[in-house]
Coordinates of C-alpha atoms in Angstrom, one line a residue:
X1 CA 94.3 -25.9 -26.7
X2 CA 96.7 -24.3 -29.3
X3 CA 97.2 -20.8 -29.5
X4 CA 96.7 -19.1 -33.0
X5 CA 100.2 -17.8 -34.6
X6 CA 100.9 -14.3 -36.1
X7 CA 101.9 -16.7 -39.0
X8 CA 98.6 -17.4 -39.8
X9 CA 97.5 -13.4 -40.0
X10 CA 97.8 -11.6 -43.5
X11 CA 101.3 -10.0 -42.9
X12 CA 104.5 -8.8 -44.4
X13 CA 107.3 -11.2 -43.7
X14 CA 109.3 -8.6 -42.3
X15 CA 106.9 -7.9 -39.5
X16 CA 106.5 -11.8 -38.8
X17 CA 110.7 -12.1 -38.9
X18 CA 110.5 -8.8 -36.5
X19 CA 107.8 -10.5 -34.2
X20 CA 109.6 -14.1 -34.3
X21 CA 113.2 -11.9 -33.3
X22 CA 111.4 -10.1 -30.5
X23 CA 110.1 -13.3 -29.1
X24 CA 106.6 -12.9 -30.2
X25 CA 105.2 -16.4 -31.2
X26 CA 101.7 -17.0 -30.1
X27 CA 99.1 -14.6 -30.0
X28 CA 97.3 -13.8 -26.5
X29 CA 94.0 -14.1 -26.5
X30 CA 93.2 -10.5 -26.9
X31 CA 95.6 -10.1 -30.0
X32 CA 93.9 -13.6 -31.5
X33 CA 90.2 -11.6 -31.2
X34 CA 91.3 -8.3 -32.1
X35 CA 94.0 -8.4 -34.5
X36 CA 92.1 -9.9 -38.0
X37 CA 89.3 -7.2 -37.3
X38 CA 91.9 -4.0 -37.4
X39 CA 93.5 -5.5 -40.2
X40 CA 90.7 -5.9 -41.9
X41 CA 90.0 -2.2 -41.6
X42 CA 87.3 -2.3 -38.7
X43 CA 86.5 -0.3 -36.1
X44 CA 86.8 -2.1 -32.4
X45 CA 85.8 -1.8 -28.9
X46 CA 87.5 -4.3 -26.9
X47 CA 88.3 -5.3 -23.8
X48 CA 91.4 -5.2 -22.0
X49 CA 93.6 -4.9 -19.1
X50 CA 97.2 -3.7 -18.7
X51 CA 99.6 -6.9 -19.1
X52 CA 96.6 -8.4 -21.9
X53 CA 99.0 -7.7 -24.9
X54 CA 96.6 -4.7 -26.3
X55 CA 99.7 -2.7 -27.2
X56 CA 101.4 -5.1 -29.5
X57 CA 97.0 -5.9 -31.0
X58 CA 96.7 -2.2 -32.1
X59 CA 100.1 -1.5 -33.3
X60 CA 100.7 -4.6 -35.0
X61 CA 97.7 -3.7 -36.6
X62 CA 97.9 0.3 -37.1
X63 CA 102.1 0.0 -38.0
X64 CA 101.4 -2.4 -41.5
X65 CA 99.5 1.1 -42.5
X66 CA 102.0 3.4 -42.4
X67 CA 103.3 4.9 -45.2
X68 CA 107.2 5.7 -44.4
X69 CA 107.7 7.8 -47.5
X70 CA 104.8 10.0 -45.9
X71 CA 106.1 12.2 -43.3
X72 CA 102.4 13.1 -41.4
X73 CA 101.1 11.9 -38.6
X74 CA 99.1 8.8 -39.5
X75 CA 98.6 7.2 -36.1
X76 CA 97.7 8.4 -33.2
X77 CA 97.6 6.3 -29.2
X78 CA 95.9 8.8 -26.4
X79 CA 97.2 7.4 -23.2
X80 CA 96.2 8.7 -19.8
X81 CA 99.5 8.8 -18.1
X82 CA 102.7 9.7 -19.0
X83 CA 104.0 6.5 -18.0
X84 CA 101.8 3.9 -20.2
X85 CA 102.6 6.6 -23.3
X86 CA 106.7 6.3 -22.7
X87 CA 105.7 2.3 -22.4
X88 CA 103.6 2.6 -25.2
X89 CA 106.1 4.4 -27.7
X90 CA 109.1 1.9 -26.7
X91 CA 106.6 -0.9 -27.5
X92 CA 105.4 0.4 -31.2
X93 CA 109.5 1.4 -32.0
X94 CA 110.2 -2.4 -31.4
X95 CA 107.4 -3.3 -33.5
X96 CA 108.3 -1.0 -35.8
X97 CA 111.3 -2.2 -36.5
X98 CA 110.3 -4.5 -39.9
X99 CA 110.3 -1.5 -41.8
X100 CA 113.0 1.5 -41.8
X101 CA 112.8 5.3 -41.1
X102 CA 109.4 5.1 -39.1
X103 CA 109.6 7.8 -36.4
X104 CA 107.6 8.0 -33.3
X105 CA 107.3 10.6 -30.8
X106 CA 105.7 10.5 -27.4
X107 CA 104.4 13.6 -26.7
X108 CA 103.2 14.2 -22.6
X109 CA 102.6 17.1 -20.3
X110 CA 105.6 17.5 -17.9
X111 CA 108.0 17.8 -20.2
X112 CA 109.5 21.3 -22.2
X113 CA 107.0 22.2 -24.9
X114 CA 110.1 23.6 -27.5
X115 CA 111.9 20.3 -27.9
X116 CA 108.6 18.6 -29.0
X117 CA 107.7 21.1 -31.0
X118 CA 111.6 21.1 -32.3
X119 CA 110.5 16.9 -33.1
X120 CA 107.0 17.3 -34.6
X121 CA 108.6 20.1 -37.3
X122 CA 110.9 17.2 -38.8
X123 CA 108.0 14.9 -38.9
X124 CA 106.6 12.2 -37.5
X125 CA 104.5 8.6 -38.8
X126 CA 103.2 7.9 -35.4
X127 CA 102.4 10.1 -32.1
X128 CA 101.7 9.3 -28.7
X129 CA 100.4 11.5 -26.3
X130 CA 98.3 12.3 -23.1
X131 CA 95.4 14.1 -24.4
X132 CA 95.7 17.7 -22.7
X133 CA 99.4 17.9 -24.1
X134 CA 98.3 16.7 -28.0
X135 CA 95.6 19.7 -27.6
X136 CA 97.9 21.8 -26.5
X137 CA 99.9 21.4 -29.7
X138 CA 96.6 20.9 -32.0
X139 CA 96.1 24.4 -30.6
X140 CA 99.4 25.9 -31.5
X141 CA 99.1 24.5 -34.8
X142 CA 102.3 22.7 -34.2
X143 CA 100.6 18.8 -35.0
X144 CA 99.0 18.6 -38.0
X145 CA 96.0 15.5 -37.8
X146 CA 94.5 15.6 -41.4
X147 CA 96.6 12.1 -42.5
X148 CA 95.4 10.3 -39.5
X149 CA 95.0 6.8 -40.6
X150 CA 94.0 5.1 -36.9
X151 CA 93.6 6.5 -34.1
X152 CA 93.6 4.4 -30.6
X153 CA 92.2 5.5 -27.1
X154 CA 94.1 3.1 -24.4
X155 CA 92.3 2.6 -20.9
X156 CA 89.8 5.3 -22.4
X157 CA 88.4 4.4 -19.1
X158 CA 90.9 5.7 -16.7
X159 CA 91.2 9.3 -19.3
X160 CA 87.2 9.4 -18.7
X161 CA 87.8 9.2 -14.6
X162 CA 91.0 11.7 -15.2
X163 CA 88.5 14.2 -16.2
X164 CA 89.8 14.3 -20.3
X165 CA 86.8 13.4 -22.0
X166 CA 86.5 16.9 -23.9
X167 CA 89.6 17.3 -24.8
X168 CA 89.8 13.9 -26.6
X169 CA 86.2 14.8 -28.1
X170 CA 88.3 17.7 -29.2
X171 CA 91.0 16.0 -30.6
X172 CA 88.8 13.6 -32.3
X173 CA 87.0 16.4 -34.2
X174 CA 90.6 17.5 -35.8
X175 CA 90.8 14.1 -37.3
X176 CA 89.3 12.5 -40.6
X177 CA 85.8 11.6 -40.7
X178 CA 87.1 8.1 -42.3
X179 CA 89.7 7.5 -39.9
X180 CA 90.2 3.8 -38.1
X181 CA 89.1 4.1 -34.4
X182 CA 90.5 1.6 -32.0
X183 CA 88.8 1.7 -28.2
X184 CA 90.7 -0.4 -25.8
X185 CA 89.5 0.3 -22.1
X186 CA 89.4 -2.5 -18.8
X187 CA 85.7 -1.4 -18.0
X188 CA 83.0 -0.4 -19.4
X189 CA 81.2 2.5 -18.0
X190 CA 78.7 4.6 -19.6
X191 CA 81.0 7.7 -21.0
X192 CA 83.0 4.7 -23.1
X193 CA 79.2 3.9 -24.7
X194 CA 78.7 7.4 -25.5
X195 CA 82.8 7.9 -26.8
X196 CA 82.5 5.2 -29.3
X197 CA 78.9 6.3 -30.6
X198 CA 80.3 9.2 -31.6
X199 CA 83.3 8.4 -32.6
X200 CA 83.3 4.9 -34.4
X201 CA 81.3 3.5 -37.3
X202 CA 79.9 0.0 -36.8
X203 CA 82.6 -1.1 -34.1
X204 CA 83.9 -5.0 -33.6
X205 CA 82.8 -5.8 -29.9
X206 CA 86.0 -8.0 -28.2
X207 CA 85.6 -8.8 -24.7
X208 CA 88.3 -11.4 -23.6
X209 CA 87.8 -12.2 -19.6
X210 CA 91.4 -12.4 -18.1
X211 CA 91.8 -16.0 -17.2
X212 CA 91.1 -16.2 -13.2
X213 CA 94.9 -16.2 -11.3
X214 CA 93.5 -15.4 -7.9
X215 CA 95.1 -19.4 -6.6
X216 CA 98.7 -17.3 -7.4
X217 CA 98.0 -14.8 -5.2
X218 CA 98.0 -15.3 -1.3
X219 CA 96.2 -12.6 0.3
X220 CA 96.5 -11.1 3.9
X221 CA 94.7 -8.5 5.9
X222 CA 96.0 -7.1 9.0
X223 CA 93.4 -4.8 11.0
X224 CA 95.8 -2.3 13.1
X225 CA 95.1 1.3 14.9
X226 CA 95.9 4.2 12.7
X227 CA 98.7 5.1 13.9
X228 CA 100.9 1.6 13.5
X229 CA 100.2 1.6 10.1
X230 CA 104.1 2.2 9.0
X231 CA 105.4 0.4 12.2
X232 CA 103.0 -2.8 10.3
X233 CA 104.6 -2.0 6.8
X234 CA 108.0 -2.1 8.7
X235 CA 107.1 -5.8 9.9
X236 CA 105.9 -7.2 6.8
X237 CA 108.6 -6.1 5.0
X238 CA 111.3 -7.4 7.3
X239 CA 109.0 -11.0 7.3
X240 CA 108.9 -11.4 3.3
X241 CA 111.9 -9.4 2.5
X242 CA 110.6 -9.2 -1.0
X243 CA 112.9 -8.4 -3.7
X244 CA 110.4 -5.9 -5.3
X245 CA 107.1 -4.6 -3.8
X246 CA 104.7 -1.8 -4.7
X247 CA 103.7 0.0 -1.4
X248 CA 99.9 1.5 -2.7
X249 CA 99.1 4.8 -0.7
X250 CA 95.4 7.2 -1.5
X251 CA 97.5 10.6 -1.2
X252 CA 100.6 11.8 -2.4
X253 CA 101.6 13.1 0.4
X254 CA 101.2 9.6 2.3
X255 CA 103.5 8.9 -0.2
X256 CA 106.4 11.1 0.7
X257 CA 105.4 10.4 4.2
X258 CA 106.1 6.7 4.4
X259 CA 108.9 6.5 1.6
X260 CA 110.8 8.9 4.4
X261 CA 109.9 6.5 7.2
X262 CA 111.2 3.4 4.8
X263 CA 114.3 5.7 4.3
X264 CA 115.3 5.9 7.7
X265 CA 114.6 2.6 8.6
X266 CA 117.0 1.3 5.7
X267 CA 115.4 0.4 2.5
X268 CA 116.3 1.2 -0.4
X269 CA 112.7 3.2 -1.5
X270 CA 111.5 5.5 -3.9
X271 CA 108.3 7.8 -4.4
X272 CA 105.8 8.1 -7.4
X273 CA 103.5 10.8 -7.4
X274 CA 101.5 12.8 -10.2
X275 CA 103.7 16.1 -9.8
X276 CA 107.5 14.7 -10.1
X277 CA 108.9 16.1 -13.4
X278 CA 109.8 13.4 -16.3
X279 CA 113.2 12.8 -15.6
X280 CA 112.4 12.1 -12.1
X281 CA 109.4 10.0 -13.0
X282 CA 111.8 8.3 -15.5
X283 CA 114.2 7.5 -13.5
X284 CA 112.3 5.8 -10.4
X285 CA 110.7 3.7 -12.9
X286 CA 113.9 2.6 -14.4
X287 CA 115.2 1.9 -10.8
X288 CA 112.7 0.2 -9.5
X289 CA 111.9 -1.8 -13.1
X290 CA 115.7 -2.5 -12.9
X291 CA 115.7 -4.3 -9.5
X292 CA 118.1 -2.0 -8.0
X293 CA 115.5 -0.2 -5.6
X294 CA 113.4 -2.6 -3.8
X295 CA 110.4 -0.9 -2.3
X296 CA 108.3 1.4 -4.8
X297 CA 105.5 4.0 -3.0
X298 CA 102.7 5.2 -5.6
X299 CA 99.8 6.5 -5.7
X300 CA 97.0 4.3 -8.5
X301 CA 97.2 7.3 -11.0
X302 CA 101.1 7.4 -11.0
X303 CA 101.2 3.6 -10.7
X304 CA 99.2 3.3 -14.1
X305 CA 101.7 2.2 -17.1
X306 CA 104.2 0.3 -14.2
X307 CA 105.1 -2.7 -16.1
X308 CA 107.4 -4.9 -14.2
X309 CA 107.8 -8.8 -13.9
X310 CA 108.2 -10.8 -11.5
X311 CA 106.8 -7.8 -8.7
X312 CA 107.0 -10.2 -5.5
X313 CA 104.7 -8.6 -3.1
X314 CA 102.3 -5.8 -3.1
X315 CA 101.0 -4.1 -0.2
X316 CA 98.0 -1.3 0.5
X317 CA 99.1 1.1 3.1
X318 CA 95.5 2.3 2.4
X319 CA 93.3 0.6 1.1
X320 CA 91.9 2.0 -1.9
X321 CA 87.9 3.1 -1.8
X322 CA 86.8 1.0 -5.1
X323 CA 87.1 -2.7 -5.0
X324 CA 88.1 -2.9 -8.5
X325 CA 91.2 -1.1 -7.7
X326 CA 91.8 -3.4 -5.0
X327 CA 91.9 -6.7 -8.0
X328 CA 94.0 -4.0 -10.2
X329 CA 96.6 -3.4 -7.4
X330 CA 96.8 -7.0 -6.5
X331 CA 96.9 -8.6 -9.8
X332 CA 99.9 -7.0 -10.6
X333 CA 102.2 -9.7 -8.6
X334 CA 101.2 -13.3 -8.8
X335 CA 101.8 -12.9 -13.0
X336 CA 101.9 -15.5 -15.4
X337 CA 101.5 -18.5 -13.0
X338 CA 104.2 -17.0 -10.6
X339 CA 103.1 -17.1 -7.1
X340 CA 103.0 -12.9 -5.5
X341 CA 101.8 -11.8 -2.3
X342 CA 98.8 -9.0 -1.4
X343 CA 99.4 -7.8 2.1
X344 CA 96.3 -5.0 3.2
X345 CA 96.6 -2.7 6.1
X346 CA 93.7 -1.5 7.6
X347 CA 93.2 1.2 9.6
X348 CA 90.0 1.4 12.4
X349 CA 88.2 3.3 9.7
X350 CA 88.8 1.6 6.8
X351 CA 86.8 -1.7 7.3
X352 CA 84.0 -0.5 5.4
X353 CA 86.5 -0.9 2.1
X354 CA 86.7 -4.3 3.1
X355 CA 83.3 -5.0 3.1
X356 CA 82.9 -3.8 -0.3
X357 CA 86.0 -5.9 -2.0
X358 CA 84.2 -9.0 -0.1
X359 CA 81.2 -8.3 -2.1
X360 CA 83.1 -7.8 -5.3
X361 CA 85.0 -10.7 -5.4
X362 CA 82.5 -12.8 -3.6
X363 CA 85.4 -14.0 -1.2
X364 CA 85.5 -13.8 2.9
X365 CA 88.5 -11.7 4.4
X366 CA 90.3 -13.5 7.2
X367 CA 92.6 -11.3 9.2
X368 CA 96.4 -12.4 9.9
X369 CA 98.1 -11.8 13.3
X370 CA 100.8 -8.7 12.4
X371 CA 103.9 -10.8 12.6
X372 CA 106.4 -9.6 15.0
X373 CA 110.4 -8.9 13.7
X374 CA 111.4 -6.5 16.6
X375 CA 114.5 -9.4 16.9
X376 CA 115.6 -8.7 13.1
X377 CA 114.6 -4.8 12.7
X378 CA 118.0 -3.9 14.4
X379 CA 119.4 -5.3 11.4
X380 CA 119.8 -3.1 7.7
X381 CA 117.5 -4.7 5.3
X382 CA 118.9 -6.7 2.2
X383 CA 120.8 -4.2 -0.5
X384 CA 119.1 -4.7 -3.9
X385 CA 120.8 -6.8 -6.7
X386 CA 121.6 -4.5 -9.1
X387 CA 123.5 -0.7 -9.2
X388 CA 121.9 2.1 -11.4
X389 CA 124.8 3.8 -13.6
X390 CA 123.1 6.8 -15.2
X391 CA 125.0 8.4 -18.7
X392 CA 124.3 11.8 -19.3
X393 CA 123.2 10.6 -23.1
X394 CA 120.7 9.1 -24.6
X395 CA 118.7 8.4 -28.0
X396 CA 119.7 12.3 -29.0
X397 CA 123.1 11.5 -28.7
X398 CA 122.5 7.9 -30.7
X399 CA 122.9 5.9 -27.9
X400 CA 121.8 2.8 -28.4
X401 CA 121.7 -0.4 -25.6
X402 CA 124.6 -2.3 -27.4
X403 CA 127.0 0.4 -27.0
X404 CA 126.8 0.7 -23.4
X405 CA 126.3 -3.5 -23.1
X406 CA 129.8 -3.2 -25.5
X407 CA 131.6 -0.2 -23.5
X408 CA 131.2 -2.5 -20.5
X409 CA 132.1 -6.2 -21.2
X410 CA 135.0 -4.4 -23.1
X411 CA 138.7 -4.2 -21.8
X412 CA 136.7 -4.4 -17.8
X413 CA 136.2 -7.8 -18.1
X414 CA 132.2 -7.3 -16.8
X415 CA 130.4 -10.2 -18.2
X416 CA 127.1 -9.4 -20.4
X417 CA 124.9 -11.7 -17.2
X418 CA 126.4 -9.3 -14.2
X419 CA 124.5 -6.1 -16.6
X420 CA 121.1 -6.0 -16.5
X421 CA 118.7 -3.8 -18.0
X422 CA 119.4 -0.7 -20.2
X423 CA 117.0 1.7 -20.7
X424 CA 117.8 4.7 -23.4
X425 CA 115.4 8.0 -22.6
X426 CA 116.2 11.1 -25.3
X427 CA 119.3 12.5 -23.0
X428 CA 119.8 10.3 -20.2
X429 CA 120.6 6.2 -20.0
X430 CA 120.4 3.9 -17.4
X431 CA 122.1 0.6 -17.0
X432 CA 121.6 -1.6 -13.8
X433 CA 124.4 -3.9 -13.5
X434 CA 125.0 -6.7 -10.2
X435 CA 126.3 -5.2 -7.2
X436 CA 129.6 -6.2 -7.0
X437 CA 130.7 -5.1 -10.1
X438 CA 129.4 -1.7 -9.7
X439 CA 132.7 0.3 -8.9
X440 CA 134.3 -1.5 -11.8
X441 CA 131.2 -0.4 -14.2
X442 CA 131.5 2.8 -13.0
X443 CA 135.6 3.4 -13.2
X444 CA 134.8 1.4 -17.1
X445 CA 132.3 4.1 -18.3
X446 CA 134.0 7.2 -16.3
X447 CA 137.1 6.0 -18.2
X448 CA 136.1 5.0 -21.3
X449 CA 134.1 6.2 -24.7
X450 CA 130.6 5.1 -26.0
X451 CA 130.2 5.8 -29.7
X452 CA 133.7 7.7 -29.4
X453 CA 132.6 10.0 -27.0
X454 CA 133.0 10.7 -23.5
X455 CA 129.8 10.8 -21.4
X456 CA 129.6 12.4 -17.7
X457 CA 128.1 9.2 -15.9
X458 CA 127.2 8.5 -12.1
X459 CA 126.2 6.0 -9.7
X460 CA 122.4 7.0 -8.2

């Protein structure tokens, strides 16, 4: 079957050069429903998951409105997480780049109040924010709503369970009456009903079923006594030696709890929990996104917005109590036809939870034999491909990728394959470059200028 083109959709040549240059050809399936109806000016309710291409539907879609001449805030994305709204913003600011001088802000709780407040004063064509943050500066009378053109709820389910319906009721309420609503959400539970009858005029319906990938994934259950749960997770990992894993745990401090234990057994392993400041939160995800730390412990709420490819295994440490956050965990490995790995630990009381993700995906759990590596757990575990460097500057600064990709393949002789991603945060950047180049990357940037200018830089 072919897929339907952005070339056939009723937009500028710029944005279709931009897509085509960003490697956006066909349209996902989501995209193909959804896309003609927000051009056309409609209201929409669809259906989507994380990894469905929804971003690229609504902002595709809400960008071609803008008016850059117009310095107010004409769209507006309500995330639930800090982390989808950074991945959110990056996403729109490569979309956004067809047209010049379109600025976009995300705007989250856990960061300093003054510097956004500083950003929103010079003006800004697009925001994107978790909701109590946005109401805190609605409130303040430091974000100004009354140009909204669009405004988008992403996974308005997940900000219903977070407990934020009100304060996006309130939000809503500061916005024109004739304002384009765009509802994007993976369920649909009652409070998503009631959101968009009072918030949307004659919505679109799109519902686009994720196309079954369960053959990709092989999954394992392994019933063991409470308290062998992290001498298990120690065994797996030393079997599969994945590359990259998610490690899911209920509680944060489960979290802290077995990231120390991976610690001191040797792997590389980082934590992410709801009360880590940005930076923190930043960096972890850049690490772990960057293939230089292998094992990532979260909890589902700080897990939400973790885009990574190619994750090789995922494992529940606990398994979670809703069976549909069992399929979200899993589906995240086993990705576009790739095969990925969902190993489950289960503790003497949790058996009940397996019960109940037998009867939602209509499948039988069999239970593996926990393999036994006591030969190879003398051994240190695999270091990670890739190095973090991390420059104390970033987009404030007008740091850009290329000058760091350029500042190292310079007079070092580091070729552009041994570096491997760059991410660029408003005052810190971090490049993830192979291994064995890493003291020579280091010694290049420590000597060296980006832009002209010398940067205090370190290896994490």
């Amino acid at each position: 079957m072919t897929q339907a083109q952005f070339s056939s959709l009723n937009l500028p040549q710029s944005m279709l050069d931009n897509l085509k240059q960003i490697g956006y050809n066909d349209m996902t399936p989501i995209q193909a429903a959804s896309l003609p109806e927000i051009i056309a000016g409609q209201d929409l309710i669809a259906k989507a998951k994380t990894g469905s291409g929804k971003t690229a539907a609504f902002g595709i879609g809400a960008l071609t409105k803008l008016e850059p001449r117009n310095y107010k805030v004409q769209l507006l994305v309500l995330c639930p997480t800090r982390e989808l709204a950074t991945q959110v913003s990056k996403e729109l600011r490569r979309l956004a780049r067809f047209q010049p001088n379109v600025k976009i802000l995300a705007i989250c709780g856990g960061q300093p109040i003054g510097p956004q407040i500083g950003s929103l004063q010079h003006g800004a064509h697009v925001v994107v924010g978790t909701p109590g943050r946005i109401k805190d500066h609605l409130r303040k009378g430091t974000l100004n709503l009354s140009a909204l053109k669009t405004l988008v709820l992403d996974e308005a389910d997940r900000m219903l369970e977070m407990g934020f319906n009100p304060d996006i009721r309130d939000i809503a309420a500061q916005t024109p009456r004739d304002r384009q609503t765009l509802l994007f959400s993976a369920t649909y539970p009652d409070g998503i009903r009631d959101l968009s009858n009072d918030f949307q005029n004659n919505p679109v319906e799109v519902s686009v079923e994720a196309q079954p990938e369960e053959n990709t994934i092989r999954q394992r259950f392994y019933r063991v006594e409470k308290d062998a749960k992290t001498a298990t997770l120690l065994h797996l990992l030393h079997k599969y030696e994945p590359t990259s894993s998610v490690v899911f745990c209920n509680t944060k401090q489960q979290c802290q709890d077995v990231r120390q234990a991976l610690k001191n057994a040797g792997f590389y392993a980082n934590a992410l929990q709801g009360d880590m400041d940005q930076r923190d939160r930043d960096q972890v995800l850049a690490t772990f996104a960057n293939r230089s730390c292998s094992v990532l412990v979260a909890t589902d709420v700080a897990a939400r917005g973790l885009d990574v490819e190619d994750l090789d295994m995922v494992v529940n440490y606990d398994l979670p109590r809703d069976p549909e956050v069992y399929v979200h965990r899993i589906g995240r490995t086993g990705r576009a036809g790739k095969s990925g790995l969902a190993l489950s630990i289960c503790g003497e009381r949790e058996h009940y939870k397996v019960t109940t993700i037998e009867e939602y995906t209509d499948q039988t759990v069999l239970y593996d034999t926990v393999p036994t590596t006591a030969n190879r757990e003398t051994e240190l575990p695999a270091h990670p491909p890739m190095v973090t460097l991390s420059i104390a500057g970033g987009r404030k600064q007008k740091v850009r990728p290329g000058d760091v990709l350029g500042a190292l393949t310079g007079a070092a002789g580091i070729q552009g394959a041994q570096v491997g991603k760059i991410d660029v945060f408003d005052f810190f950047t971090y490049v993830a470059v192979e291994r064995g180049v890493a003291r020579k990357a280091l010694d290049q940037l420590l000597d060296g200028k980006i832009k002209g200018r010398k940067f205090k830089v370190r290896r994490l």
